mmCIF file of C-alpha atoms in Angstrom:
data_model
loop_
_atom_site.group_PDB
_atom_site.id
_atom_site.type_symbol
_atom_site.label_atom_id
_atom_site.label_comp_id
_atom_site.label_asym_id
_atom_site.label_seq_id
_atom_site.Cartn_x
_atom_site.Cartn_y
_atom_site.Cartn_z
ATOM 1 C CA MET A 473 -19.572 30.842 4.445
ATOM 2 C CA GLY A 474 -19.751 33.921 6.665
ATOM 3 C CA LEU A 475 -18.217 32.354 9.799
ATOM 4 C CA LEU A 476 -15.585 30.489 7.793
ATOM 5 C CA SER A 477 -14.575 33.628 5.883
ATOM 6 C CA ASP A 478 -14.484 35.697 9.055
ATOM 7 C CA LEU A 479 -12.239 33.167 10.790
ATOM 8 C CA LYS A 480 -9.943 32.981 7.797
ATOM 9 C CA SER A 481 -9.471 36.729 7.828
ATOM 10 C CA LYS A 482 -8.187 36.577 11.416
ATOM 11 C CA VAL A 483 -5.590 33.884 10.905
ATOM 12 C CA SER A 484 -1.930 34.707 10.397
ATOM 13 C CA GLY A 485 0.901 32.443 9.322
ATOM 14 C CA LYS A 486 -0.332 31.090 5.990
ATOM 15 C CA LEU A 487 1.839 28.679 4.037
ATOM 16 C CA SER A 488 4.534 30.632 2.213
ATOM 17 C CA ALA A 489 8.208 30.490 1.451
ATOM 18 C CA ASN A 490 10.353 31.203 4.485
ATOM 19 C CA ASP A 491 13.879 30.732 5.743
ATOM 20 C CA ASN A 492 13.304 26.990 6.140
ATOM 21 C CA GLY A 493 13.928 26.593 2.401
ATOM 22 C CA HIS A 494 11.579 24.429 0.323
ATOM 23 C CA HIS A 495 8.039 24.864 1.596
ATOM 24 C CA PRO A 496 5.684 22.299 0.042
ATOM 25 C CA ASP A 497 2.137 23.323 -0.764
ATOM 26 C CA HIS A 498 -0.948 21.450 0.365
ATOM 27 C CA ASP A 499 -1.130 19.312 -2.763
ATOM 28 C CA GLU A 500 2.439 18.105 -2.359
ATOM 29 C CA LEU A 501 1.869 17.194 1.290
ATOM 30 C CA ARG A 502 -1.334 15.365 0.414
ATOM 31 C CA ALA A 503 0.475 13.382 -2.281
ATOM 32 C CA ARG A 504 3.090 12.308 0.266
ATOM 33 C CA LEU A 505 0.368 11.021 2.584
ATOM 34 C CA GLY A 506 -0.772 8.617 -0.118
ATOM 35 C CA SER A 507 -4.131 7.208 -1.112
ATOM 36 C CA LEU A 508 -6.790 6.947 1.583
ATOM 37 C CA PRO A 509 -10.464 5.905 1.268
ATOM 38 C CA PRO A 510 -12.886 8.611 0.043
ATOM 39 C CA PHE A 511 -14.319 10.749 2.835
ATOM 40 C CA ASP A 512 -17.608 9.422 4.224
ATOM 41 C CA PRO A 513 -19.172 12.161 6.404
ATOM 42 C CA ALA A 514 -21.742 9.857 8.005
ATOM 43 C CA LYS A 515 -19.158 7.247 8.943
ATOM 44 C CA ALA A 516 -16.797 9.956 10.159
ATOM 45 C CA GLN A 517 -19.443 11.047 12.668
ATOM 46 C CA VAL A 518 -19.485 7.525 14.105
ATOM 47 C CA PHE A 519 -15.714 7.455 14.457
ATOM 48 C CA ARG A 520 -15.642 10.884 16.115
ATOM 49 C CA TYR A 521 -18.580 10.603 18.520
ATOM 50 C CA ARG A 522 -18.441 7.012 19.733
ATOM 51 C CA LYS A 523 -16.750 6.141 23.005
ATOM 52 C CA GLN A 524 -13.066 5.591 22.371
ATOM 53 C CA TYR A 525 -11.217 2.535 23.678
ATOM 54 C CA GLY A 526 -7.662 3.026 22.586
ATOM 55 C CA VAL A 527 -3.936 2.772 22.902
ATOM 56 C CA ASN A 528 -0.978 5.004 22.042
ATOM 57 C CA LEU A 529 1.293 4.169 19.113
ATOM 58 C CA GLY A 530 4.258 5.814 20.750
ATOM 59 C CA SER A 531 7.788 6.378 19.471
ATOM 60 C CA MET A 532 7.137 5.789 15.790
ATOM 61 C CA PHE A 533 7.107 9.422 14.671
ATOM 62 C CA CYS A 534 8.247 11.080 17.903
ATOM 63 C CA LEU A 535 11.036 8.988 19.360
ATOM 64 C CA GLU A 536 11.584 8.344 23.062
ATOM 65 C CA PRO A 537 14.707 6.419 24.130
ATOM 66 C CA TRP A 538 12.923 4.274 26.736
ATOM 67 C CA MET A 539 10.664 2.838 24.007
ATOM 68 C CA ALA A 540 12.726 2.938 20.808
ATOM 69 C CA THR A 541 15.718 1.353 22.463
ATOM 70 C CA ASP A 542 17.160 -0.334 19.366
ATOM 71 C CA ILE A 543 17.589 2.825 17.334
ATOM 72 C CA TYR A 544 19.174 4.658 20.293
ATOM 73 C CA LYS A 545 21.513 1.964 21.572
ATOM 74 C CA GLU A 546 24.192 2.486 18.917
ATOM 75 C CA TYR A 547 24.652 6.025 20.223
ATOM 76 C CA HIS A 548 24.284 5.276 23.919
ATOM 77 C CA ASP A 549 27.704 6.730 24.768
ATOM 78 C CA GLN A 550 26.647 10.101 23.298
ATOM 79 C CA GLY A 551 23.501 10.203 25.419
ATOM 80 C CA PRO A 552 20.874 11.426 22.939
ATOM 81 C CA GLU A 553 17.472 12.107 24.485
ATOM 82 C CA ALA A 554 15.158 13.957 22.100
ATOM 83 C CA GLU A 555 14.788 12.818 18.500
ATOM 84 C CA GLY A 556 16.737 15.866 17.344
ATOM 85 C CA ASP A 557 19.689 14.762 19.467
ATOM 86 C CA LEU A 558 19.549 11.368 17.808
ATOM 87 C CA LEU A 559 19.592 12.933 14.342
ATOM 88 C CA GLU A 560 22.770 14.788 15.244
ATOM 89 C CA CYS A 561 24.380 11.533 16.367
ATOM 90 C CA MET A 562 23.350 9.724 13.186
ATOM 91 C CA GLY A 563 24.674 12.404 10.880
ATOM 92 C CA ASP A 564 24.477 11.644 7.159
ATOM 93 C CA CYS A 565 22.860 8.237 7.659
ATOM 94 C CA CYS A 566 19.840 9.560 9.576
ATOM 95 C CA GLY A 567 17.535 9.372 6.537
ATOM 96 C CA GLU A 568 18.243 5.709 5.918
ATOM 97 C CA LYS A 569 17.931 4.775 9.597
ATOM 98 C CA MET A 570 14.729 6.726 10.213
ATOM 99 C CA LYS A 571 13.099 5.216 7.139
ATOM 100 C CA ALA A 572 14.008 1.720 8.356
ATOM 101 C CA HIS A 573 12.469 2.569 11.739
ATOM 102 C CA TRP A 574 9.199 3.853 10.245
ATOM 103 C CA ASP A 575 8.991 0.846 7.965
ATOM 104 C CA SER A 576 9.320 -1.717 10.757
ATOM 105 C CA TRP A 577 7.852 -0.183 13.936
ATOM 106 C CA LEU A 578 4.293 -1.281 13.129
ATOM 107 C CA VAL A 579 2.838 -3.807 10.709
ATOM 108 C CA ARG A 580 -0.687 -4.379 9.413
ATOM 109 C CA ALA A 581 -1.158 -7.413 11.698
ATOM 110 C CA ASP A 582 -0.817 -5.124 14.730
ATOM 111 C CA PHE A 583 -4.066 -3.401 13.777
ATOM 112 C CA GLU A 584 -5.842 -6.675 13.212
ATOM 113 C CA ARG A 585 -4.819 -7.772 16.687
ATOM 114 C CA MET A 586 -5.911 -4.460 18.222
ATOM 115 C CA SER A 587 -9.296 -4.764 16.576
ATOM 116 C CA ASN A 588 -9.689 -8.327 17.819
ATOM 117 C CA ILE A 589 -9.199 -7.267 21.458
ATOM 118 C CA GLY A 590 -11.715 -4.412 21.269
ATOM 119 C CA ILE A 591 -9.559 -1.369 20.502
ATOM 120 C CA ASN A 592 -11.480 1.088 18.329
ATOM 121 C CA ALA A 593 -9.087 4.071 18.387
ATOM 122 C CA VAL A 594 -5.371 4.786 18.483
ATOM 123 C CA ARG A 595 -3.519 7.936 19.435
ATOM 124 C CA LEU A 596 -0.716 8.574 16.964
ATOM 125 C CA PRO A 597 1.998 10.896 18.361
ATOM 126 C CA LEU A 598 3.719 12.983 15.693
ATOM 127 C CA GLY A 599 6.527 15.465 15.972
ATOM 128 C CA TYR A 600 5.644 18.672 14.117
ATOM 129 C CA TRP A 601 8.717 17.996 11.954
ATOM 130 C CA VAL A 602 7.163 15.023 10.120
ATOM 131 C CA LEU A 603 5.930 17.557 7.565
ATOM 132 C CA GLY A 604 9.523 17.798 6.351
ATOM 133 C CA ARG A 605 11.325 20.730 4.789
ATOM 134 C CA GLY A 606 9.679 24.086 5.300
ATOM 135 C CA PHE A 607 8.274 23.075 8.689
ATOM 136 C CA ALA A 608 11.401 22.552 10.761
ATOM 137 C CA ALA A 609 13.384 24.458 13.375
ATOM 138 C CA GLY A 610 16.632 23.926 15.267
ATOM 139 C CA LYS A 611 18.199 20.491 14.849
ATOM 140 C CA TYR A 612 15.244 19.358 12.772
ATOM 141 C CA LYS A 613 15.883 22.130 10.271
ATOM 142 C CA ARG A 614 19.380 20.789 9.620
ATOM 143 C CA HIS A 615 17.927 17.338 8.937
ATOM 144 C CA ALA A 616 14.550 18.349 7.502
ATOM 145 C CA ALA A 617 14.975 16.440 4.244
ATOM 146 C CA THR A 618 15.046 13.254 6.346
ATOM 147 C CA TYR A 619 11.309 13.688 6.866
ATOM 148 C CA ASP A 620 10.223 14.205 3.275
ATOM 149 C CA GLU A 621 9.058 10.562 3.257
ATOM 150 C CA ALA A 622 7.616 10.487 6.778
ATOM 151 C CA LEU A 623 4.054 11.323 5.717
ATOM 152 C CA HIS A 624 3.997 8.223 3.518
ATOM 153 C CA TYR A 625 4.357 6.080 6.633
ATOM 154 C CA VAL A 626 1.852 8.200 8.565
ATOM 155 C CA GLY A 627 -0.635 7.597 5.775
ATOM 156 C CA ARG A 628 0.073 3.878 5.861
ATOM 157 C CA VAL A 629 -0.754 3.744 9.575
ATOM 158 C CA VAL A 630 -4.019 5.641 9.022
ATOM 159 C CA ALA A 631 -4.947 3.328 6.139
ATOM 160 C CA TRP A 632 -4.226 0.177 8.137
ATOM 161 C CA ALA A 633 -6.356 1.518 10.985
ATOM 162 C CA ALA A 634 -9.191 2.258 8.546
ATOM 163 C CA GLU A 635 -9.135 -1.354 7.311
ATOM 164 C CA PHE A 636 -10.141 -2.484 10.795
ATOM 165 C CA ASP A 637 -12.524 0.399 11.617
ATOM 166 C CA ILE A 638 -10.040 1.895 14.063
ATOM 167 C CA GLY A 639 -10.093 5.649 14.533
ATOM 168 C CA VAL A 640 -6.889 7.689 14.665
ATOM 169 C CA LEU A 641 -6.278 10.680 16.916
ATOM 170 C CA VAL A 642 -3.519 12.677 15.223
ATOM 171 C CA ASP A 643 -1.519 13.915 18.209
ATOM 172 C CA ILE A 644 1.009 16.708 17.648
ATOM 173 C CA HIS A 645 3.217 15.402 20.408
ATOM 174 C CA ALA A 646 6.057 17.890 20.055
ATOM 175 C CA LEU A 647 6.053 21.604 19.211
ATOM 176 C CA PRO A 648 8.915 23.824 17.999
ATOM 177 C CA GLY A 649 11.306 24.528 20.866
ATOM 178 C CA GLY A 650 9.513 22.071 23.165
ATOM 179 C CA GLN A 651 6.343 22.669 25.200
ATOM 180 C CA ASN A 652 7.558 20.921 28.370
ATOM 181 C CA PHE A 653 10.737 19.724 30.072
ATOM 182 C CA ASP A 654 10.628 16.174 28.657
ATOM 183 C CA SER A 655 12.516 14.904 25.632
ATOM 184 C CA HIS A 656 9.284 13.707 24.028
ATOM 185 C CA SER A 657 8.621 17.395 23.331
ATOM 186 C CA GLY A 658 11.344 17.145 20.710
ATOM 187 C CA ALA A 659 13.824 19.279 22.641
ATOM 188 C CA THR A 660 16.282 18.745 25.470
ATOM 189 C CA GLY A 661 16.211 21.202 28.348
ATOM 190 C CA PRO A 662 13.737 23.900 29.408
ATOM 191 C CA PRO A 663 10.812 24.542 27.033
ATOM 192 C CA GLN A 664 11.327 27.428 24.638
ATOM 193 C CA PHE A 665 8.029 27.297 22.779
ATOM 194 C CA PHE A 666 6.172 29.853 24.889
ATOM 195 C CA ASP A 667 9.065 32.324 24.799
ATOM 196 C CA SER A 668 9.288 32.450 21.012
ATOM 197 C CA ARG A 669 6.759 34.013 18.660
ATOM 198 C CA LYS A 670 8.678 32.413 15.795
ATOM 199 C CA PHE A 671 8.119 28.944 17.244
ATOM 200 C CA GLN A 672 4.441 29.679 17.844
ATOM 201 C CA ASP A 673 4.011 30.952 14.289
ATOM 202 C CA LEU A 674 5.607 27.761 12.959
ATOM 203 C CA ALA A 675 3.216 25.673 15.051
ATOM 204 C CA ILE A 676 0.240 27.530 13.556
ATOM 205 C CA LYS A 677 1.554 26.812 10.039
ATOM 206 C CA CYS A 678 1.858 23.162 10.989
ATOM 207 C CA TYR A 679 -1.757 23.109 12.215
ATOM 208 C CA GLU A 680 -2.820 24.552 8.880
ATOM 209 C CA ALA A 681 -1.046 21.720 7.083
ATOM 210 C CA PHE A 682 -2.249 18.973 9.430
ATOM 211 C CA THR A 683 -5.846 20.203 9.227
ATOM 212 C CA HIS A 684 -5.682 20.161 5.448
ATOM 213 C CA LEU A 685 -4.278 16.639 5.517
ATOM 214 C CA PHE A 686 -6.682 15.062 7.991
ATOM 215 C CA ALA A 687 -9.973 17.002 8.278
ATOM 216 C CA SER A 688 -11.516 14.925 5.493
ATOM 217 C CA VAL A 689 -10.103 11.535 6.430
ATOM 218 C CA THR A 690 -13.003 9.369 7.557
ATOM 219 C CA ASN A 691 -11.299 7.519 10.411
ATOM 220 C CA VAL A 692 -9.373 10.472 11.853
ATOM 221 C CA VAL A 693 -11.219 11.210 15.086
ATOM 222 C CA GLY A 694 -9.478 14.508 15.789
ATOM 223 C CA LEU A 695 -6.372 16.656 15.857
ATOM 224 C CA GLN A 696 -4.585 17.066 19.184
ATOM 225 C CA ILE A 697 -2.754 20.373 19.008
ATOM 226 C CA VAL A 698 -0.346 19.799 21.884
ATOM 227 C CA ASN A 699 0.710 17.035 24.269
ATOM 228 C CA GLU A 700 1.407 17.671 27.967
ATOM 229 C CA PRO A 701 2.149 21.408 27.803
ATOM 230 C CA VAL A 702 3.357 23.146 30.918
ATOM 231 C CA ASP A 703 0.679 25.361 32.402
ATOM 232 C CA ASN A 704 2.193 28.529 30.954
ATOM 233 C CA PRO A 705 0.330 31.870 31.230
ATOM 234 C CA GLN A 706 0.291 31.998 27.416
ATOM 235 C CA LEU A 707 -1.281 28.574 26.956
ATOM 236 C CA GLU A 708 -4.930 29.645 26.951
ATOM 237 C CA GLY A 709 -4.253 32.403 24.424
ATOM 238 C CA PHE A 710 -2.294 30.024 22.231
ATOM 239 C CA TYR A 711 -5.168 27.550 22.325
ATOM 240 C CA GLU A 712 -7.484 30.286 21.096
ATOM 241 C CA ARG A 713 -5.111 31.140 18.257
ATOM 242 C CA ALA A 714 -4.680 27.485 17.276
ATOM 243 C CA LEU A 715 -8.427 26.861 17.355
ATOM 244 C CA THR A 716 -8.998 29.899 15.166
ATOM 245 C CA GLN A 717 -6.589 28.416 12.611
ATOM 246 C CA VAL A 718 -8.199 24.988 12.594
ATOM 247 C CA ARG A 719 -11.741 26.360 12.445
ATOM 248 C CA SER A 720 -10.800 28.587 9.492
ATOM 249 C CA GLN A 721 -10.371 25.347 7.547
ATOM 250 C CA SER A 722 -12.775 22.921 9.207
ATOM 251 C CA LEU A 723 -15.806 23.686 11.314
ATOM 252 C CA ASP A 724 -16.309 20.136 12.519
ATOM 253 C CA LEU A 725 -12.917 18.423 12.960
ATOM 254 C CA PRO A 726 -12.679 17.621 16.697
ATOM 255 C CA VAL A 727 -9.765 19.393 18.364
ATOM 256 C CA TYR A 728 -8.095 17.869 21.421
ATOM 257 C CA VAL A 729 -6.098 19.933 23.915
ATOM 258 C CA GLY A 730 -3.849 18.988 26.831
ATOM 259 C CA ASP A 731 -4.889 19.942 30.351
ATOM 260 C CA GLY A 732 -1.498 21.378 31.387
ATOM 261 C CA TRP A 733 -1.555 18.982 34.378
ATOM 262 C CA ASN A 734 -4.398 21.098 35.768
ATOM 263 C CA LEU A 735 -7.625 19.372 34.773
ATOM 264 C CA ALA A 736 -10.076 21.562 36.704
ATOM 265 C CA LYS A 737 -8.584 24.748 35.237
ATOM 266 C CA TYR A 738 -8.593 23.619 31.619
ATOM 267 C CA ALA A 739 -11.994 21.984 31.841
ATOM 268 C CA ALA A 740 -13.301 25.461 32.678
ATOM 269 C CA VAL A 741 -11.184 27.056 29.934
ATOM 270 C CA VAL A 742 -12.431 24.615 27.301
ATOM 271 C CA LYS A 743 -16.019 25.005 28.446
ATOM 272 C CA ARG A 744 -15.720 28.697 27.527
ATOM 273 C CA LEU A 745 -13.877 28.038 24.269
ATOM 274 C CA ARG A 746 -16.463 25.500 23.121
ATOM 275 C CA GLU A 747 -19.029 28.288 22.856
ATOM 276 C CA ARG A 748 -16.962 29.785 20.021
ATOM 277 C CA PHE A 749 -15.066 26.851 18.551
ATOM 278 C CA GLY A 750 -17.370 23.859 18.834
ATOM 279 C CA PHE A 751 -16.100 20.305 19.249
ATOM 280 C CA ILE A 752 -13.130 20.425 21.678
ATOM 281 C CA VAL A 753 -11.977 17.541 23.853
ATOM 282 C CA VAL A 754 -9.687 17.747 26.887
ATOM 283 C CA ASP A 755 -6.921 15.177 27.174
ATOM 284 C CA THR A 756 -5.728 14.375 30.696
ATOM 285 C CA HIS A 757 -2.946 11.965 31.643
ATOM 286 C CA GLN A 758 -2.862 9.907 34.801
ATOM 287 C CA TYR A 759 0.322 8.575 36.374
ATOM 288 C CA TRP A 760 1.026 7.576 39.962
ATOM 289 C CA VAL A 761 4.804 7.530 40.029
ATOM 290 C CA PHE A 762 6.199 11.024 39.415
ATOM 291 C CA ARG A 763 5.189 13.171 42.400
ATOM 292 C CA PRO A 764 7.526 12.812 45.409
ATOM 293 C CA GLU A 765 4.675 11.756 47.674
ATOM 294 C CA GLU A 766 3.545 9.106 45.189
ATOM 295 C CA GLN A 767 6.983 7.511 45.317
ATOM 296 C CA GLN A 768 6.471 6.885 49.029
ATOM 297 C CA TYR A 769 2.797 5.869 49.056
ATOM 298 C CA ARG A 770 1.992 2.196 49.450
ATOM 299 C CA VAL A 771 -0.335 0.577 46.954
ATOM 300 C CA ASP A 772 -3.287 0.755 49.344
ATOM 301 C CA GLN A 773 -2.719 4.503 49.804
ATOM 302 C CA LEU A 774 -2.534 5.073 46.056
ATOM 303 C CA THR A 775 -5.685 3.017 45.548
ATOM 304 C CA ARG A 776 -7.512 5.087 48.133
ATOM 305 C CA GLU A 777 -6.331 8.329 46.494
ATOM 306 C CA LEU A 778 -7.468 7.019 43.120
ATOM 307 C CA TRP A 779 -11.028 6.372 44.285
ATOM 308 C CA GLU A 780 -11.391 9.257 46.714
ATOM 309 C CA THR A 781 -9.688 12.006 44.693
ATOM 310 C CA THR A 782 -8.856 11.135 41.087
ATOM 311 C CA VAL A 783 -12.140 9.468 40.089
ATOM 312 C CA PRO A 784 -14.312 12.324 41.455
ATOM 313 C CA GLU A 785 -12.081 14.881 39.689
ATOM 314 C CA LEU A 786 -12.421 13.027 36.396
ATOM 315 C CA SER A 787 -16.161 12.681 36.862
ATOM 316 C CA GLN A 788 -16.613 16.369 37.632
ATOM 317 C CA ALA A 789 -14.536 17.444 34.625
ATOM 318 C CA SER A 790 -16.372 15.019 32.344
ATOM 319 C CA ASN A 791 -19.731 16.394 33.470
ATOM 320 C CA GLU A 792 -18.567 19.966 32.948
ATOM 321 C CA LEU A 793 -17.395 19.081 29.439
ATOM 322 C CA ASP A 794 -20.482 17.008 28.533
ATOM 323 C CA GLY A 795 -18.308 13.943 28.235
ATOM 324 C CA ASN A 796 -15.659 15.537 26.002
ATOM 325 C CA LEU A 797 -12.778 14.176 28.071
ATOM 326 C CA ILE A 798 -10.262 11.414 27.432
ATOM 327 C CA VAL A 799 -7.533 9.856 29.510
ATOM 328 C CA GLY A 800 -5.036 9.866 26.669
ATOM 329 C CA GLU A 801 -2.263 8.250 28.710
ATOM 330 C CA TYR A 802 -2.127 6.327 31.961
ATOM 331 C CA SER A 803 0.001 3.666 33.557
ATOM 332 C CA SER A 804 -0.195 1.381 36.556
ATOM 333 C CA VAL A 805 3.608 1.427 36.896
ATOM 334 C CA LEU A 806 4.514 2.394 40.471
ATOM 335 C CA ALA A 807 7.676 3.481 42.261
ATOM 336 C CA ASN A 808 9.731 0.966 44.227
ATOM 337 C CA GLY A 809 8.724 2.647 47.464
ATOM 338 C CA SER A 810 5.102 1.645 46.880
ATOM 339 C CA PHE A 811 5.802 -2.072 47.131
ATOM 340 C CA ASP A 812 7.185 -2.204 50.679
ATOM 341 C CA GLY A 813 8.834 -5.583 50.114
ATOM 342 C CA GLU A 814 5.903 -7.126 48.249
ATOM 343 C CA ASP A 815 6.033 -8.541 44.735
ATOM 344 C CA PRO A 816 6.018 -5.556 42.311
ATOM 345 C CA ALA A 817 4.136 -7.360 39.541
ATOM 346 C CA LYS A 818 1.437 -8.480 41.977
ATOM 347 C CA CYS A 819 1.119 -4.971 43.445
ATOM 348 C CA MET A 820 0.863 -3.230 40.080
ATOM 349 C CA GLY A 821 -1.573 -5.845 38.838
ATOM 350 C CA ALA A 822 -3.792 -5.260 41.843
ATOM 351 C CA PHE A 823 -3.571 -1.492 41.388
ATOM 352 C CA ALA A 824 -4.495 -1.756 37.706
#
């Protein structure tokens, strides 16, 4: 217990009452999650160490307007982007509408189908706010009671996945104040997370809760502590603080971290951190449509760049990390400029 006790003594931000109002304890959060199969350590090792073939279950617990179009369309004239914007548009009916969304976005048959086509893992994006009251900031604080039932639906997804031997990567997709410029960070506008100690402290409290909830769930393959952060000078230090929190509660839960769109840099960072914190995996995302030059490249140019640049970079990082690397998101969607008059579907199919 020496290492565990030492790590615990270094961690700040324990669960306590704060200005967010009701702050549920671990037992209350666990009850909300619902009944899951008893923890099987041997089977958990299989889930965590096998090669993952997966898919993202996006926009269930961290909404994005381009995916969850139905729930946004009623408020199209108000232009909500982040989930918090949508809550403000919904007003008093947000609880009812969010519950209907969680209840219908996925069904048990989806997991049966995924299993049948060879998927053995899913990445489940969560906004930090799914923990409900006591864990909310900004717009989410005003509507925090909306999320008091969210963990029930999270637990249902995890249980359905377990039925079909599918692992679940619990991905904290959005952090307080936003960790990047995109609305999927839960905020609209420039990221505020790295400029606010209060937001960072709240994130650490959320990691404490999420670790308690999922460290002993057999088919949870890991906890991703942030999705697509900007490469901020504070990021490495925050990773160290977050890892200290998680390891104070679990010495073996795999922790996944984003590469800040700089894979070589964070492969080296994580290689150092692994010496102290054990099982860490780097998550990199691959898209070929966002950079200005990519929007002009033809498909043959992008294909050449993929094989001559991207694949060697991935291979080098994977070797440096002893295989602890995932491509957590990718897409073969290309910009219109890449087609040069050819059939887009045919071009993207060839690229894929």
